[in-house]
């Protein structure tokens, strides 16, 4: 809790020293006015009214069901005297407050709770580019009785936000990326969760698959959500584990899933590690630790589509995106060289795979997914295309890379996304196939991901919007022995490397990918995704 001289401070809890802020009535509200509501629209039913000092100014403060409003108290204006400007009313919305504390001053000689100064409100601010930031607003009043009434009313209001978690299971991967996940959690995430009054049960994973084993039998009913602190691999493993647990609780056989059960708890993703953070970046629009944490605290829920990856009637895993061919071989080579730093092994794997670039002989079948808008237009026109959504289509040949993505897959190397036209929950997947071409042309295609140009504007690149995909490898050469370690060598003779959410998965010659709309809920969501979430797609 911020301390300092009376009247004063509006500080962020992102680490670092407090800074003196301008008077609240003059500066702070400009950052808080984010909803576009006018003061009269934010009024609602008045609950309390009183006087507090805000930013060194005595203010008339009104708390309503929707907003906290205040304006400086000015001396009574003599008749005809126009030298006093009309005071501007400021406000914050109640829904942006995530905690309230009594503000006290402590001294070394003082016993007990210290001297009451007033009330501190902890607020979630919406900044540019989907970024969220925490801040505080001090309401200064030395009356114990006065502050007690307001404090209890704020607590009652906050208790009414039933979607906000009160208890979380936190799974932390200390080995992700540069092993900074533990530091990030305890320095940036845990303090905010503690201020919000959220109880946490933290498990630090000790080996690959630890999260999967933990969530298989963990007593989840005492938690409101699960939080993963780590990179894409950790997040994908936890999401897979939550969905497997949901099938177990629903009594479903995982190897014959037609309609999987939804995950019972929402999942929060803290991008505290990893070189790409595709899942968190796609979810929040920005890979920002405080933003992800505040989405969890505020209880922002975003339903997300999930894919099942299966082969020969056996479920491989649940996931959000996958790459086969160049993407799979690059990851297989990177996994062999985990002694390197993440960026080094990624660059090394990309360069070596490009040097030995070779196509995969595949047959790809897919079930097209038609948007509801197009479907209505085609039916109205009597177009034969209106019946194409239930018929499989097949393409075959030599492919350098095959991408299947149910999310946009934003990351630092692809700021527009690997699949920029896909949304988190529009009921469809993007199928992107790159046919065989020269190495220079393929490199041009890859470079386009980092630019504003259309990365698909090449004659050898084809894109489809689909609901199901079946990829069948027609040759039996398998992986290059140099791409896998000894443990994988035996399996590689009859299997092929897939990159599923950043995890290496060895699959047999045929893999079926099927989309399941809104199968899991995640804490968060960028403004663009929330605005686009109404887009629907009729997939059979």
XYZ file of C-alpha atoms in Angstrom:
540
model
C 0.000 0.000 0.000
C 1.407 3.398 -0.895
C 2.524 5.564 1.959
C 3.685 9.128 2.108
C 2.529 12.511 3.015
C -1.133 13.160 3.243
C -3.040 13.897 0.086
C -0.968 12.332 -2.135
C 0.154 9.611 -4.194
C -1.292 7.659 -7.100
C 1.216 4.912 -7.808
C 1.510 1.796 -9.948
C 2.514 -1.515 -8.408
C 4.834 -2.677 -11.153
C 7.993 -2.445 -9.098
C 10.194 0.587 -8.774
C 9.831 3.632 -6.540
C 6.668 5.621 -6.023
C 6.443 8.860 -7.912
C 4.644 12.009 -6.871
C 1.506 12.356 -8.980
C -0.293 15.548 -9.977
C -3.487 16.382 -8.092
C -6.033 13.663 -8.750
C -8.766 15.988 -9.891
C -6.456 17.497 -12.494
C -4.490 14.548 -13.849
C -5.487 11.112 -12.633
C -9.019 10.974 -14.067
C -7.761 11.630 -17.572
C -6.215 8.161 -17.369
C -9.285 6.705 -15.733
C -11.868 8.015 -18.176
C -11.703 5.074 -20.528
C -15.263 3.918 -20.994
C -16.508 6.955 -22.877
C -19.378 7.345 -20.431
C -20.528 10.840 -19.587
C -20.834 11.681 -15.873
C -24.622 11.698 -16.003
C -24.586 8.254 -17.646
C -22.310 6.948 -14.902
C -24.548 8.159 -12.092
C -26.903 5.320 -11.216
C -28.454 5.196 -7.763
C -26.503 7.182 -5.164
C -25.211 5.037 -2.304
C -22.999 7.441 -0.335
C -21.961 11.065 -0.419
C -19.190 12.715 1.593
C -16.096 14.879 1.619
C -12.593 13.545 0.984
C -9.298 15.117 0.069
C -8.162 13.929 -3.375
C -4.879 15.188 -4.724
C -4.617 18.033 -2.181
C -8.112 19.308 -3.029
C -11.152 18.918 -0.804
C -13.758 17.215 -2.953
C -17.437 16.432 -2.853
C -17.488 12.674 -3.508
C -20.507 10.625 -4.579
C -20.537 6.816 -4.785
C -23.258 5.302 -6.947
C -23.956 1.807 -8.178
C -21.951 2.471 -11.349
C -19.307 5.055 -10.581
C -17.357 7.073 -8.057
C -17.638 10.789 -8.933
C -15.970 13.810 -7.400
C -15.396 17.494 -7.965
C -13.381 20.071 -5.972
C -15.303 22.145 -3.449
C -15.020 25.828 -4.437
C -15.732 28.876 -2.254
C -19.216 30.269 -2.645
C -19.189 32.551 -5.656
C -20.430 36.130 -5.117
C -23.300 37.162 -7.325
C -22.033 38.343 -10.673
C -18.455 37.247 -9.999
C -17.197 35.118 -12.907
C -13.574 34.710 -11.871
C -14.264 31.184 -10.559
C -14.350 28.567 -13.264
C -16.970 25.895 -13.037
C -15.395 22.783 -11.523
C -15.058 19.783 -13.777
C -16.553 16.581 -12.487
C -14.285 13.526 -12.549
C -15.171 9.878 -12.147
C -14.066 6.286 -12.312
C -16.330 3.323 -12.978
C -16.920 0.997 -10.058
C -16.247 -2.046 -12.237
C -12.638 -0.873 -12.664
C -11.943 -1.076 -8.901
C -10.428 -4.407 -7.864
C -9.523 -3.794 -4.209
C -9.963 -1.343 -1.341
C -7.742 -0.877 1.708
C -7.688 1.461 4.692
C -4.770 3.846 4.349
C -2.742 4.339 7.529
C 0.480 6.022 8.584
C 2.800 4.001 10.781
C 5.684 5.172 12.961
C 8.358 3.280 14.874
C 6.993 4.318 18.264
C 3.351 3.764 17.392
C 1.449 0.702 18.574
C -1.555 -0.905 16.897
C -2.961 -0.102 13.461
C -1.385 3.316 13.021
C -3.021 6.638 12.225
C -5.935 6.413 9.798
C -5.513 8.632 6.751
C -8.385 7.455 4.598
C -9.122 4.847 1.945
C -7.020 3.596 -0.974
C -8.745 2.247 -4.081
C -6.834 -0.089 -6.389
C -7.901 0.451 -9.967
C -7.423 -1.285 -13.312
C -6.633 1.244 -16.040
C -7.055 0.551 -19.734
C -4.128 1.935 -21.700
C -3.207 1.926 -25.372
C -2.655 -1.236 -27.422
C -4.731 -3.485 -25.141
C -2.415 -2.834 -22.197
C -3.837 -2.776 -18.681
C -2.167 -1.026 -15.772
C -2.843 -0.946 -12.050
C -3.031 2.310 -10.161
C -4.298 3.680 -6.850
C -6.546 6.528 -5.793
C -6.386 7.885 -2.230
C -9.528 9.251 -0.563
C -8.196 11.135 2.458
C -10.375 11.632 5.523
C -9.239 11.273 9.163
C -12.636 10.232 10.547
C -12.676 6.547 11.556
C -16.490 6.368 11.413
C -16.711 8.111 8.062
C -14.075 5.885 6.451
C -15.552 2.737 7.997
C -18.932 3.367 6.338
C -17.337 3.958 2.934
C -14.900 1.068 3.306
C -17.725 -1.395 4.053
C -19.740 -0.124 1.098
C -16.791 -0.581 -1.270
C -16.229 -4.117 0.085
C -19.909 -4.922 -0.463
C -19.725 -3.692 -4.054
C -16.588 -5.708 -4.797
C -18.156 -8.833 -3.299
C -20.908 -8.520 -5.896
C -18.547 -9.252 -8.801
C -19.122 -13.004 -8.709
C -17.042 -13.654 -11.844
C -13.836 -12.542 -10.122
C -11.746 -15.408 -8.726
C -11.206 -15.763 -4.993
C -8.940 -18.822 -5.071
C -6.494 -19.905 -7.796
C -4.323 -22.924 -8.465
C -1.012 -21.562 -9.785
C 1.338 -23.777 -11.810
C 4.792 -22.289 -12.287
C 7.422 -23.654 -14.653
C 10.842 -22.541 -13.342
C 12.677 -23.902 -16.404
C 10.907 -21.835 -19.058
C 13.110 -19.680 -21.296
C 15.766 -17.950 -19.135
C 14.347 -19.405 -15.908
C 12.874 -16.040 -14.958
C 9.296 -17.275 -14.396
C 9.713 -17.616 -10.615
C 11.094 -14.102 -10.286
C 8.383 -12.627 -12.501
C 5.649 -14.327 -10.501
C 6.822 -13.286 -7.050
C 7.803 -9.741 -8.079
C 4.933 -8.765 -10.392
C 2.070 -11.259 -10.207
C 1.830 -12.386 -6.591
C 1.730 -8.831 -5.113
C -1.266 -7.940 -7.287
C -3.085 -11.173 -6.446
C -2.444 -10.535 -2.756
C -3.785 -6.972 -2.943
C -6.896 -8.290 -4.698
C -7.416 -10.725 -1.817
C -7.051 -13.815 -4.005
C -5.847 -16.978 -2.278
C -3.264 -18.974 -4.209
C -1.907 -22.505 -4.088
C 1.400 -22.586 -5.991
C 3.025 -25.671 -7.464
C 6.470 -25.331 -9.041
C 6.811 -28.027 -11.686
C 9.842 -30.303 -11.441
C 9.746 -32.249 -14.698
C 8.075 -32.395 -18.108
C 4.519 -33.643 -17.683
C 4.362 -32.622 -14.000
C 1.404 -30.272 -14.629
C -0.411 -33.029 -16.501
C 0.058 -35.473 -13.631
C -0.905 -32.853 -11.054
C -4.174 -31.800 -12.667
C -5.180 -35.388 -13.330
C -6.079 -35.958 -9.685
C -5.950 -32.492 -8.102
C -8.993 -31.409 -6.060
C -10.114 -28.593 -8.337
C -13.470 -27.825 -6.728
C -11.830 -25.530 -4.178
C -10.457 -23.250 -6.914
C -12.109 -20.706 -9.184
C -9.451 -20.995 -11.871
C -6.018 -22.275 -12.831
C -3.093 -20.001 -13.687
C -0.037 -21.070 -15.683
C 3.162 -19.062 -15.351
C 5.541 -19.932 -18.171
C 5.831 -20.134 -21.932
C 3.752 -21.687 -24.705
C 4.756 -25.239 -23.854
C 3.664 -24.885 -20.232
C 0.401 -23.152 -21.170
C -0.449 -25.788 -23.759
C 0.287 -28.614 -21.303
C -1.972 -27.105 -18.640
C -4.786 -26.497 -21.155
C -4.456 -30.102 -22.374
C -4.511 -31.342 -18.777
C -7.637 -29.338 -17.899
C -9.479 -30.731 -20.915
C -8.380 -34.303 -20.175
C -9.645 -33.816 -16.616
C -12.978 -32.583 -17.975
C -13.342 -35.738 -20.109
C -12.534 -37.906 -17.090
C -15.098 -36.139 -14.926
C -17.694 -36.450 -17.698
C -16.972 -40.172 -18.140
C -15.891 -39.773 -21.773
C -13.390 -41.988 -23.568
C -10.621 -39.750 -24.834
C -9.831 -41.908 -27.860
C -13.345 -41.582 -29.303
C -14.212 -37.932 -28.723
C -16.944 -36.536 -30.954
C -18.155 -33.829 -28.595
C -15.602 -33.271 -25.845
C -16.685 -31.875 -22.483
C -15.772 -28.251 -21.780
C -13.020 -27.449 -19.310
C -14.587 -26.840 -15.899
C -12.289 -24.009 -14.802
C -10.970 -20.987 -16.713
C -7.256 -20.827 -17.413
C -5.063 -17.779 -16.881
C -1.847 -17.371 -18.876
C 1.033 -15.324 -17.470
C 3.642 -14.852 -20.238
C 6.540 -14.899 -17.796
C 8.832 -16.911 -20.049
C 9.249 -18.287 -23.509
C 10.583 -16.799 -26.713
C 7.232 -16.286 -28.468
C 4.301 -16.486 -26.002
C 1.899 -17.110 -28.884
C -1.050 -18.109 -26.678
C -0.836 -15.153 -24.298
C -0.101 -12.714 -27.125
C -3.093 -13.927 -29.151
C -5.328 -13.814 -26.079
C -4.444 -10.359 -24.753
C -3.153 -8.700 -27.912
C 0.102 -8.038 -26.078
C 2.559 -10.268 -24.131
C 2.452 -8.185 -20.942
C 2.652 -9.714 -17.455
C 0.643 -7.056 -15.597
C -2.037 -7.015 -18.299
C -2.449 -10.799 -18.051
C -2.572 -10.626 -14.250
C -5.210 -7.885 -14.208
C -7.408 -9.807 -16.653
C -7.365 -12.668 -14.146
C -8.081 -10.389 -11.162
C -10.947 -8.648 -12.969
C -12.455 -11.974 -14.018
C -12.448 -11.212 -17.748
C -13.433 -14.477 -19.424
C -12.821 -15.246 -23.090
C -14.151 -18.525 -24.572
C -11.638 -20.028 -27.003
C -11.867 -22.705 -29.694
C -9.724 -25.821 -29.247
C -8.609 -28.562 -31.649
C -8.241 -32.266 -31.078
C -5.256 -33.923 -32.771
C -5.681 -37.665 -33.209
C -4.222 -40.514 -35.213
C -5.539 -44.031 -35.888
C -8.378 -43.476 -33.443
C -6.089 -42.301 -30.641
C -6.110 -38.800 -29.169
C -2.675 -37.197 -29.368
C -3.632 -34.024 -27.505
C -5.814 -30.964 -27.295
C -4.263 -27.847 -28.792
C -4.736 -24.496 -30.486
C -2.347 -24.586 -33.448
C 0.008 -26.905 -35.292
C 2.638 -26.934 -38.030
C 3.830 -29.856 -40.104
C 6.760 -29.936 -42.513
C 9.165 -27.037 -42.094
C 7.603 -25.972 -38.772
C 7.737 -29.504 -37.339
C 11.261 -30.250 -38.530
C 12.563 -26.933 -37.193
C 11.165 -27.663 -33.741
C 12.552 -31.209 -33.776
C 16.018 -29.855 -34.477
C 15.657 -27.123 -31.837
C 14.624 -29.693 -29.216
C 17.778 -31.657 -29.913
C 19.841 -28.581 -29.055
C 18.206 -27.467 -25.806
C 21.658 -26.756 -24.379
C 21.547 -23.532 -26.400
C 19.588 -20.472 -25.301
C 16.028 -20.362 -26.738
C 16.794 -17.654 -29.287
C 20.044 -19.309 -30.344
C 18.548 -22.749 -30.856
C 15.549 -21.273 -32.675
C 17.765 -19.350 -35.116
C 20.111 -22.319 -35.512
C 17.219 -24.707 -36.209
C 15.626 -22.349 -38.736
C 18.885 -21.838 -40.636
C 19.806 -25.526 -40.715
C 16.302 -26.617 -41.742
C 16.318 -24.019 -44.507
C 19.689 -25.303 -45.670
C 18.253 -28.825 -45.949
C 14.796 -27.693 -47.098
C 12.720 -30.494 -48.537
C 9.006 -30.957 -49.199
C 6.628 -33.503 -47.702
C 4.574 -35.683 -50.033
C 1.083 -35.296 -48.561
C -2.583 -35.734 -49.188
C -4.611 -33.123 -47.310
C -8.372 -33.454 -46.956
C -10.469 -30.764 -45.295
C -14.031 -29.837 -44.511
C -14.609 -26.227 -45.577
C -16.139 -23.893 -43.040
C -18.474 -21.259 -44.424
C -19.339 -18.119 -42.509
C -23.003 -17.733 -41.596
C -23.176 -14.482 -43.617
C -21.849 -16.098 -46.807
C -24.035 -19.153 -46.255
C -27.182 -17.025 -46.071
C -26.208 -15.110 -49.216
C -25.487 -18.265 -51.188
C -28.729 -19.918 -50.100
C -30.666 -16.783 -51.050
C -29.051 -16.845 -54.500
C -29.564 -20.577 -54.894
C -25.818 -21.059 -55.376
C -24.499 -24.641 -55.353
C -21.791 -23.421 -52.958
C -24.409 -23.466 -50.225
C -24.086 -27.251 -50.073
C -20.289 -27.410 -50.117
C -19.815 -27.043 -46.357
C -20.567 -30.728 -45.735
C -18.314 -32.147 -48.457
C -14.647 -32.956 -47.978
C -12.161 -31.516 -50.420
C -8.712 -32.948 -51.130
C -5.438 -31.470 -52.302
C -2.204 -33.374 -52.727
C 1.360 -32.899 -53.798
C 4.676 -31.690 -52.408
C 4.291 -29.265 -49.471
C 7.042 -27.392 -47.650
C 4.820 -26.477 -44.706
C 1.284 -27.052 -43.474
C -0.197 -24.828 -40.738
C -3.509 -25.479 -38.971
C -4.497 -22.727 -36.538
C -7.586 -22.009 -34.456
C -6.104 -18.789 -33.014
C -4.321 -15.842 -34.703
C -0.906 -16.907 -33.326
C 0.477 -13.441 -32.662
C 4.133 -13.310 -31.646
C 7.196 -11.111 -31.850
C 8.262 -12.550 -35.210
C 4.720 -12.273 -36.626
C 3.047 -9.188 -35.118
C 0.029 -9.554 -37.426
C -0.212 -13.229 -36.592
C 0.643 -16.456 -38.368
C -3.080 -16.684 -39.161
C -4.257 -13.040 -39.089
C -7.807 -13.706 -40.295
C -8.533 -16.226 -37.532
C -10.208 -15.271 -34.250
C -10.180 -16.899 -30.840
C -13.711 -18.243 -31.070
C -15.202 -17.819 -34.526
C -15.741 -21.548 -34.985
C -13.178 -22.117 -37.705
C -9.520 -22.915 -38.318
C -7.082 -21.504 -40.842
C -5.430 -24.100 -43.082
C -2.315 -22.620 -44.713
C -0.359 -24.791 -47.126
C 2.921 -23.862 -48.788
C 3.571 -25.922 -51.897
C 7.046 -26.811 -53.063
C 9.018 -23.857 -54.351
C 12.579 -22.601 -54.435
C 14.418 -21.797 -51.232
C 14.645 -18.043 -51.990
C 10.909 -17.840 -52.643
C 10.119 -19.721 -49.446
C 12.377 -17.379 -47.468
C 10.539 -14.392 -48.977
C 7.297 -15.908 -47.700
C 8.742 -16.351 -44.196
C 10.069 -12.793 -44.094
C 6.644 -11.423 -44.925
C 5.350 -12.527 -41.490
C 7.429 -9.806 -39.855
C 6.223 -7.089 -42.252
C 2.924 -5.402 -43.034
C 2.734 -7.085 -46.427
C 0.451 -10.027 -47.132
C 2.459 -13.160 -46.383
C 0.040 -15.271 -48.419
C 0.341 -13.308 -51.653
C 2.452 -15.939 -53.391
C 1.347 -18.423 -56.072
C 2.634 -21.353 -53.992
C 0.678 -20.413 -50.834
C -2.960 -21.477 -50.400
C -5.290 -20.644 -47.521
C -8.577 -22.248 -46.523
C -11.108 -21.759 -43.727
C -11.932 -25.199 -42.356
C -13.598 -27.110 -39.555
C -11.669 -30.395 -39.927
C -8.394 -31.372 -41.585
C -6.842 -34.753 -42.322
C -3.140 -34.805 -43.209
C -1.767 -38.044 -44.635
C 1.955 -38.425 -45.286
C 2.461 -40.517 -48.423
C 6.180 -41.280 -48.173
C 7.743 -43.281 -45.343
C 11.045 -41.519 -45.031
C 10.205 -40.017 -41.658
C 12.487 -37.534 -39.940
C 16.064 -36.864 -40.766
C 18.046 -38.799 -38.136
C 20.002 -35.622 -37.355
C 16.778 -33.896 -36.265
C 15.997 -36.218 -33.367
C 17.880 -37.600 -30.416
C 18.396 -41.260 -29.637
C 15.212 -41.494 -27.589
C 13.159 -40.477 -30.613
C 15.121 -42.320 -33.303
C 13.129 -45.548 -33.167
C 9.803 -43.750 -33.301
C 10.887 -41.485 -36.163
C 11.121 -44.321 -38.674
C 7.334 -44.519 -38.874
C 6.319 -41.096 -37.509
C 6.707 -37.455 -38.365
C 7.355 -34.361 -36.253
C 4.478 -31.991 -35.556
C 4.805 -28.675 -33.798
C 1.643 -28.445 -31.648
C 1.584 -25.225 -29.624
C 5.371 -25.223 -29.455
C 5.584 -28.846 -28.276
C 7.145 -31.580 -30.382
C 4.676 -34.418 -31.048
C 5.628 -37.510 -33.054
C 2.657 -38.656 -35.132
C 2.026 -41.500 -37.526
C 1.355 -41.045 -41.213
C -2.195 -39.685 -40.814
C -3.385 -37.020 -38.368
C -6.965 -35.790 -37.994
C -7.457 -32.261 -36.660
C -10.969 -31.300 -35.596
C -12.183 -27.982 -34.219
C -14.367 -27.802 -31.110
C -15.850 -24.320 -30.605
C -15.400 -22.580 -27.245
C -14.135 -25.683 -25.501
C -12.132 -23.779 -22.894
C -12.379 -20.365 -21.237
C -9.288 -18.235 -20.739
C -8.828 -15.189 -18.545
C -8.348 -12.201 -20.808
C -8.990 -11.080 -24.346
C -7.875 -8.104 -26.399
C -10.407 -5.441 -27.287
C -10.202 -6.448 -30.948
C -10.956 -10.080 -30.133
C -13.885 -9.101 -27.899
C -15.278 -6.916 -30.664
C -14.893 -9.672 -33.241
C -16.172 -12.478 -31.045
C -19.674 -12.165 -32.518
C -18.438 -13.543 -35.838
C -19.810 -17.045 -36.192
C -19.243 -19.894 -38.558
C -21.507 -22.837 -39.307
C -19.315 -25.931 -39.379
C -20.741 -29.389 -39.802
